Amino acid sequence: MSENLKRLTEQGVSIWLDDISRERLRTGDLQSLIRDKHVAGVTSNPTIFASALSKGDAYDPQLRDLVVRGVDVGEAVRAITTFDIRWAADVLRPVFEATGGVDGRVSIEVDPRLANESAEKTVAEARALWWLVDRPNVFIKIPATLAGLPAITQALAEGISVNVTLIFSLERYRAVLDAWLTGLEQARANGLDVSTIESVASFFVSRFDTEVDKRLEKIGTPEALELKGKAAVANARLAYAAYEEVMSGPRWQALRAAGARPQRPLWASTGVKNPEYPDTLYVDQLVTSGTVNTMPEKTLDAVADHGNIDGDTVRPHYEQAWNTMAALKQAGIDYDDVVRALEDEGVEKFVTSWNELLGTVESELGKAS
């Protein structure tokens, strides 16, 4: 069953699980996924934690302790989430060591309510999480909003490994690459060992199709409807083209000579939302070396069962991707408006999830008291 996943890793794609829970950790389920399904990393977000807390009793002992200590809900959330991240990081530590620090990574997000706040606030949050988790294989997730870009640079300059999240547009992705390069250059100038600073850039996939398909259906012409389900893969493929272009430039070559590691593209939001599309679409069509694909378990199982992993499906298709984007524009799709709407919605969804997480923790603390 895991032959497809093995082939995916052989193509240079790191498989990460887009989920975490105390139950998954205490039962050894994560360890099993590492052993049996080639999982080499974990990503988390507020929605995942809120879901984990609302199920089962795995958090009850810690919740009782937090009640006894009389902590507020904000401190409780940080205590609970960083506990899980530390545990997952320890489970993945052998992968981290076996891959020389490339994989075996676990991501935790800064408070999403800071997405449009000052860089100073976001960096302070990133430092706090870096210190609280205190594991070399943690990634601090910082959103790629305009306000987030200088925070990404500053965090990297201080030696904090960063997972840049919520990237939708090619223009913003180029800005992320610039922020990453600048951060590494500053870290090097600060005398830090740049070989120890890792980063990934999470380019969101399925949400792009969801938004574009909605607009294509509204346009309703045969030409528009023919383009449904094609925008997200094309957008992601062109992001990889931008990555290759930047990585062939002199800034990266100088950093590489100093021992720096590339900021790998990470395909995020790869669970297929439209049941009319193949459920492995955003894995099968985005296979190329030096990338990460973080999947919900349902998608992981689908790829293991019937994924079509057959060579590089990104680099040979740049021209097709450009043609798709040109056809979308001709059909009446405003790219800039699409990505603006997706970023605004993405931030709003994460803030909503964070508030739900706070509410869930508050409720669970009440039950434990």
C-alpha positions in Angstrom: 0.0 0.0 0.0 2.9 2.4 0.6 4.6 1.7 -2.7 3.2 4.9 -4.2 4.5 6.9 -1.2 7.9 5.3 -1.6 8.0 6.3 -5.2 7.0 9.8 -4.2 9.9 10.1 -1.8 12.2 8.6 -4.5 11.2 11.5 -6.7 12.5 13.9 -4.1 9.2 14.9 -2.5 9.1 14.9 1.3 5.8 13.7 2.7 4.6 15.6 5.7 1.4 15.0 7.7 -0.9 18.0 8.0 -2.2 17.0 11.4 -1.3 16.5 15.0 -3.0 15.5 18.2 -2.1 14.2 21.6 -4.0 11.0 20.9 -2.0 10.4 17.7 1.2 10.9 19.8 0.4 8.8 22.8 -0.9 5.8 20.8 2.2 5.7 18.6 0.2 6.5 15.5 2.7 9.1 14.3 5.6 6.7 14.8 3.6 4.2 12.7 3.1 6.7 9.9 6.8 7.5 9.8 7.6 3.8 9.7 4.9 2.6 7.3 3.9 5.6 5.1 7.2 7.6 4.7 5.9 10.5 6.7 8.9 12.8 7.4 7.4 15.9 9.0 4.3 17.4 10.6 2.5 20.7 10.1 -0.1 22.2 12.5 -2.5 25.1 12.6 -5.1 26.4 15.0 -7.9 24.4 13.3 -6.0 21.2 13.8 -5.4 21.9 17.5 -9.1 22.9 18.1 -10.2 19.7 16.5 -7.8 17.6 18.6 -8.8 19.2 21.8 -12.5 18.6 21.2 -12.0 14.8 20.9 -11.2 12.2 23.5 -9.5 12.6 26.9 -5.8 12.8 26.0 -5.5 16.4 27.2 -7.4 15.9 30.5 -4.4 15.5 32.8 -2.7 18.7 31.5 -6.0 20.6 31.6 -6.5 19.7 35.2 -3.0 20.9 36.0 -3.6 24.1 34.2 -6.8 24.7 36.2 -4.9 24.1 39.5 -2.3 26.6 38.4 -4.9 29.1 37.6 -3.5 30.1 34.2 -5.4 32.2 31.8 -6.6 30.8 28.5 -3.9 32.3 26.4 -1.1 30.7 28.5 -3.1 27.4 28.5 -3.2 27.3 24.7 0.5 27.9 24.5 1.2 25.2 27.1 -1.0 22.7 25.3 0.2 23.3 21.8 3.9 23.5 22.5 3.7 20.3 24.6 2.4 18.5 21.4 4.9 20.1 19.2 7.8 19.1 21.5 6.5 15.6 21.6 6.2 15.3 17.8 9.6 16.9 17.4 11.1 14.2 19.6 9.3 11.4 17.7 10.7 12.9 14.4 14.2 13.5 15.8 15.6 10.3 14.2 14.3 11.5 10.8 15.8 14.9 11.4 19.2 13.4 12.2 19.1 10.8 9.4 18.4 13.6 6.8 20.9 16.0 8.2 18.3 18.4 9.4 16.3 18.6 6.1 13.3 16.6 7.3 12.0 15.5 10.6 10.5 19.0 11.1 7.4 20.1 13.1 5.7 23.4 12.5 3.8 25.6 14.9 2.2 28.9 14.0 2.5 32.4 15.5 -0.8 33.9 16.7 -2.6 34.5 13.4 -4.1 37.7 14.9 -0.7 39.2 14.4 -0.8 38.6 10.6 -1.2 42.3 9.8 0.4 43.7 12.9 4.0 45.1 13.2 6.9 42.8 12.5 8.2 43.5 16.0 5.1 41.7 17.5 5.4 38.7 15.2 9.1 38.3 15.8 8.6 38.5 19.6 6.0 35.7 19.2 8.4 33.7 17.0 11.1 34.0 19.6 8.8 32.9 22.4 7.7 29.8 20.5 11.3 29.0 19.5 12.2 29.2 23.2 9.1 27.3 24.5 9.5 24.4 22.1 13.3 24.4 22.4 13.9 21.7 19.7 16.3 22.1 16.7 13.7 20.5 14.4 10.9 23.0 14.9 9.6 25.4 12.3 7.9 28.7 13.3 5.1 29.4 10.9 4.8 33.1 9.9 2.2 34.2 7.3 3.4 35.8 4.1 1.3 39.0 4.5 3.0 42.3 3.6 3.4 42.8 7.4 4.8 39.3 7.8 7.7 39.7 5.2 10.0 41.8 7.4 9.2 39.5 10.4 10.3 36.5 8.2 13.6 38.2 7.4 14.2 39.2 11.1 13.4 35.7 12.4 15.8 34.1 10.0 18.5 36.7 10.7 18.3 35.6 14.4 18.7 31.9 13.5 15.1 30.9 13.8 14.0 28.3 11.2 10.8 29.5 9.5 7.9 27.9 7.6 6.4 30.8 5.6 2.7 30.2 5.2 -0.4 31.5 3.4 1.3 32.1 0.0 -1.1 32.3 -2.9 0.4 34.6 -5.6 3.6 34.4 -7.7 4.4 38.0 -6.9 4.2 37.4 -3.2 6.2 34.2 -3.5 9.0 36.1 -5.1 8.8 38.6 -2.2 9.1 35.6 0.2 12.2 34.3 -1.6 13.7 37.8 -1.3 12.8 38.0 2.4 14.4 34.6 3.0 17.6 35.5 1.1 17.8 38.8 3.0 17.4 37.0 6.3 20.1 34.5 5.5 22.4 37.3 4.4 21.8 39.1 7.6 22.4 35.9 9.6 25.7 35.4 7.9 26.7 39.0 8.6 25.7 38.4 12.3 28.2 35.6 12.4 25.6 32.8 12.5 26.1 29.4 10.9 23.6 29.6 8.0 23.8 25.8 7.5 21.6 25.4 10.6 18.8 27.7 9.4 16.2 25.9 7.5 13.1 27.2 5.8 10.1 26.1 3.7 7.6 28.3 1.8 4.1 27.0 2.0 2.3 27.7 -1.3 -1.4 27.0 -1.0 -3.0 24.9 -3.7 -6.6 23.7 -3.4 -8.0 26.9 -2.2 -6.9 28.6 -5.4 -9.0 26.2 -7.4 -12.0 26.7 -5.1 -11.9 30.5 -5.6 -11.2 30.4 -9.3 -13.8 27.7 -10.0 -16.4 29.7 -8.2 -15.7 32.7 -10.5 -15.5 30.5 -13.7 -19.0 29.1 -12.9 -20.3 32.6 -12.5 -18.9 33.6 -15.9 -20.5 30.4 -17.3 -19.2 30.3 -20.8 -18.0 27.0 -22.3 -14.5 28.4 -22.4 -14.6 29.3 -18.8 -16.1 26.1 -17.6 -13.4 24.1 -19.5 -10.8 25.7 -17.2 -12.2 24.5 -13.9 -9.8 22.5 -11.8 -6.7 23.7 -13.8 -5.8 27.0 -12.1 -4.2 25.7 -8.9 -1.8 23.3 -10.4 -0.8 25.8 -13.1 -0.2 28.5 -10.4 1.9 26.1 -8.3 4.0 25.0 -11.2 4.8 28.6 -12.1 5.8 29.1 -8.4 8.4 26.4 -8.9 9.6 28.0 -12.1 10.1 31.2 -10.0 11.9 29.2 -7.4 14.3 27.8 -10.0 15.0 31.2 -11.4 15.9 32.7 -8.0 18.0 29.7 -7.1 20.1 30.2 -10.2 20.9 33.8 -9.2 24.1 35.2 -7.6 22.6 35.9 -4.2 21.7 32.2 -3.6 25.0 31.0 -5.1 26.9 33.2 -2.5 24.8 31.8 0.4 25.1 28.3 -0.9 28.9 28.6 -0.9 28.6 29.7 2.8 26.8 26.4 3.6 23.1 27.7 3.4 20.3 25.3 2.5 17.6 26.1 0.0 14.1 27.2 1.1 12.1 24.3 -0.2 8.7 24.9 -1.8 6.0 23.2 0.3 2.7 22.4 -1.4 0.0 23.2 1.3 -3.8 22.8 1.2 -3.4 19.6 -0.9 -6.6 18.0 0.2 -9.0 18.0 -2.8 -12.2 20.0 -1.9 -14.2 19.3 -5.1 -15.4 15.7 -5.1 -15.5 15.8 -8.9 -11.7 15.9 -9.1 -9.3 13.0 -8.4 -8.6 13.0 -4.7 -4.8 12.7 -5.4 -4.8 15.6 -7.9 -2.6 18.0 -5.9 0.0 15.3 -5.2 0.1 13.5 -8.6 0.4 16.8 -10.5 3.0 18.5 -8.3 5.8 15.9 -8.2 9.3 17.4 -8.5 12.5 17.1 -6.6 13.3 19.3 -3.6 9.7 19.9 -2.6 7.5 19.0 0.4 3.8 18.0 0.2 2.0 18.2 3.4 -1.2 16.2 3.4 -4.2 15.5 5.6 -4.3 11.8 6.4 -7.2 11.2 4.1 -5.1 12.4 1.1 -2.1 10.5 2.4 -4.2 7.3 2.4 -5.6 8.1 -1.1 -2.1 8.5 -2.6 -0.9 5.3 -0.9 -3.9 3.4 -2.4 -4.2 4.8 -5.9 -1.9 7.7 -6.5 -0.3 8.1 -9.9 3.3 8.8 -9.2 5.1 8.8 -12.5 8.1 11.1 -12.8 8.4 14.9 -12.7 5.0 16.5 -13.3 6.1 20.1 -12.7 9.1 21.2 -14.8 8.0 19.7 -18.1 4.8 21.7 -17.9 5.8 25.3 -17.5 4.5 26.3 -21.0 1.2 24.6 -20.4 0.9 26.4 -17.1 1.5 29.8 -18.7 -1.1 29.0 -21.4 -3.6 28.1 -18.6 -3.0 31.4 -16.8 -3.4 33.3 -20.1 -6.7 31.4 -20.8 -8.0 32.3 -17.4 -7.2 35.9 -17.9 -8.9 35.8 -21.3 -12.0 34.2 -19.7 -12.3 37.1 -17.3 -10.4 35.9 -14.2 -8.7 38.8 -12.4 -5.6 37.1 -10.9 -4.7 39.9 -8.6 -8.2 40.0 -7.2 -8.2 36.3 -6.7 -5.0 36.2 -4.6 -6.0 39.2 -2.6 -9.3 37.6 -1.7 -7.6 34.3 -0.8 -5.1 36.0 1.5 -7.8 38.0 3.2 -9.9 34.9 3.6 -6.9 32.8 4.8 -6.0 35.2 7.5 -9.6 35.5 8.6 -10.0 31.7 8.7 -6.9 31.3 10.8 -8.1 34.0 13.2 -11.5 32.4 13.4 -9.8 29.1 14.1 -7.6 30.6 16.8 -10.6 32.1 18.5 -12.3 28.7 18.3 -9.2 27.2 19.9 -9.3 29.7 22.7 -13.0 29.0 23.2 -12.4 25.2 23.2 -9.6 25.5 25.7 -11.7 27.8 27.9 -14.5 25.2 27.8 -12.2 22.3 28.5 -10.7 24.2 31.4 -14.2 24.7 32.7 -14.9 21.0 32.5 -11.7 20.1 34.3 -12.2 22.5 37.2 
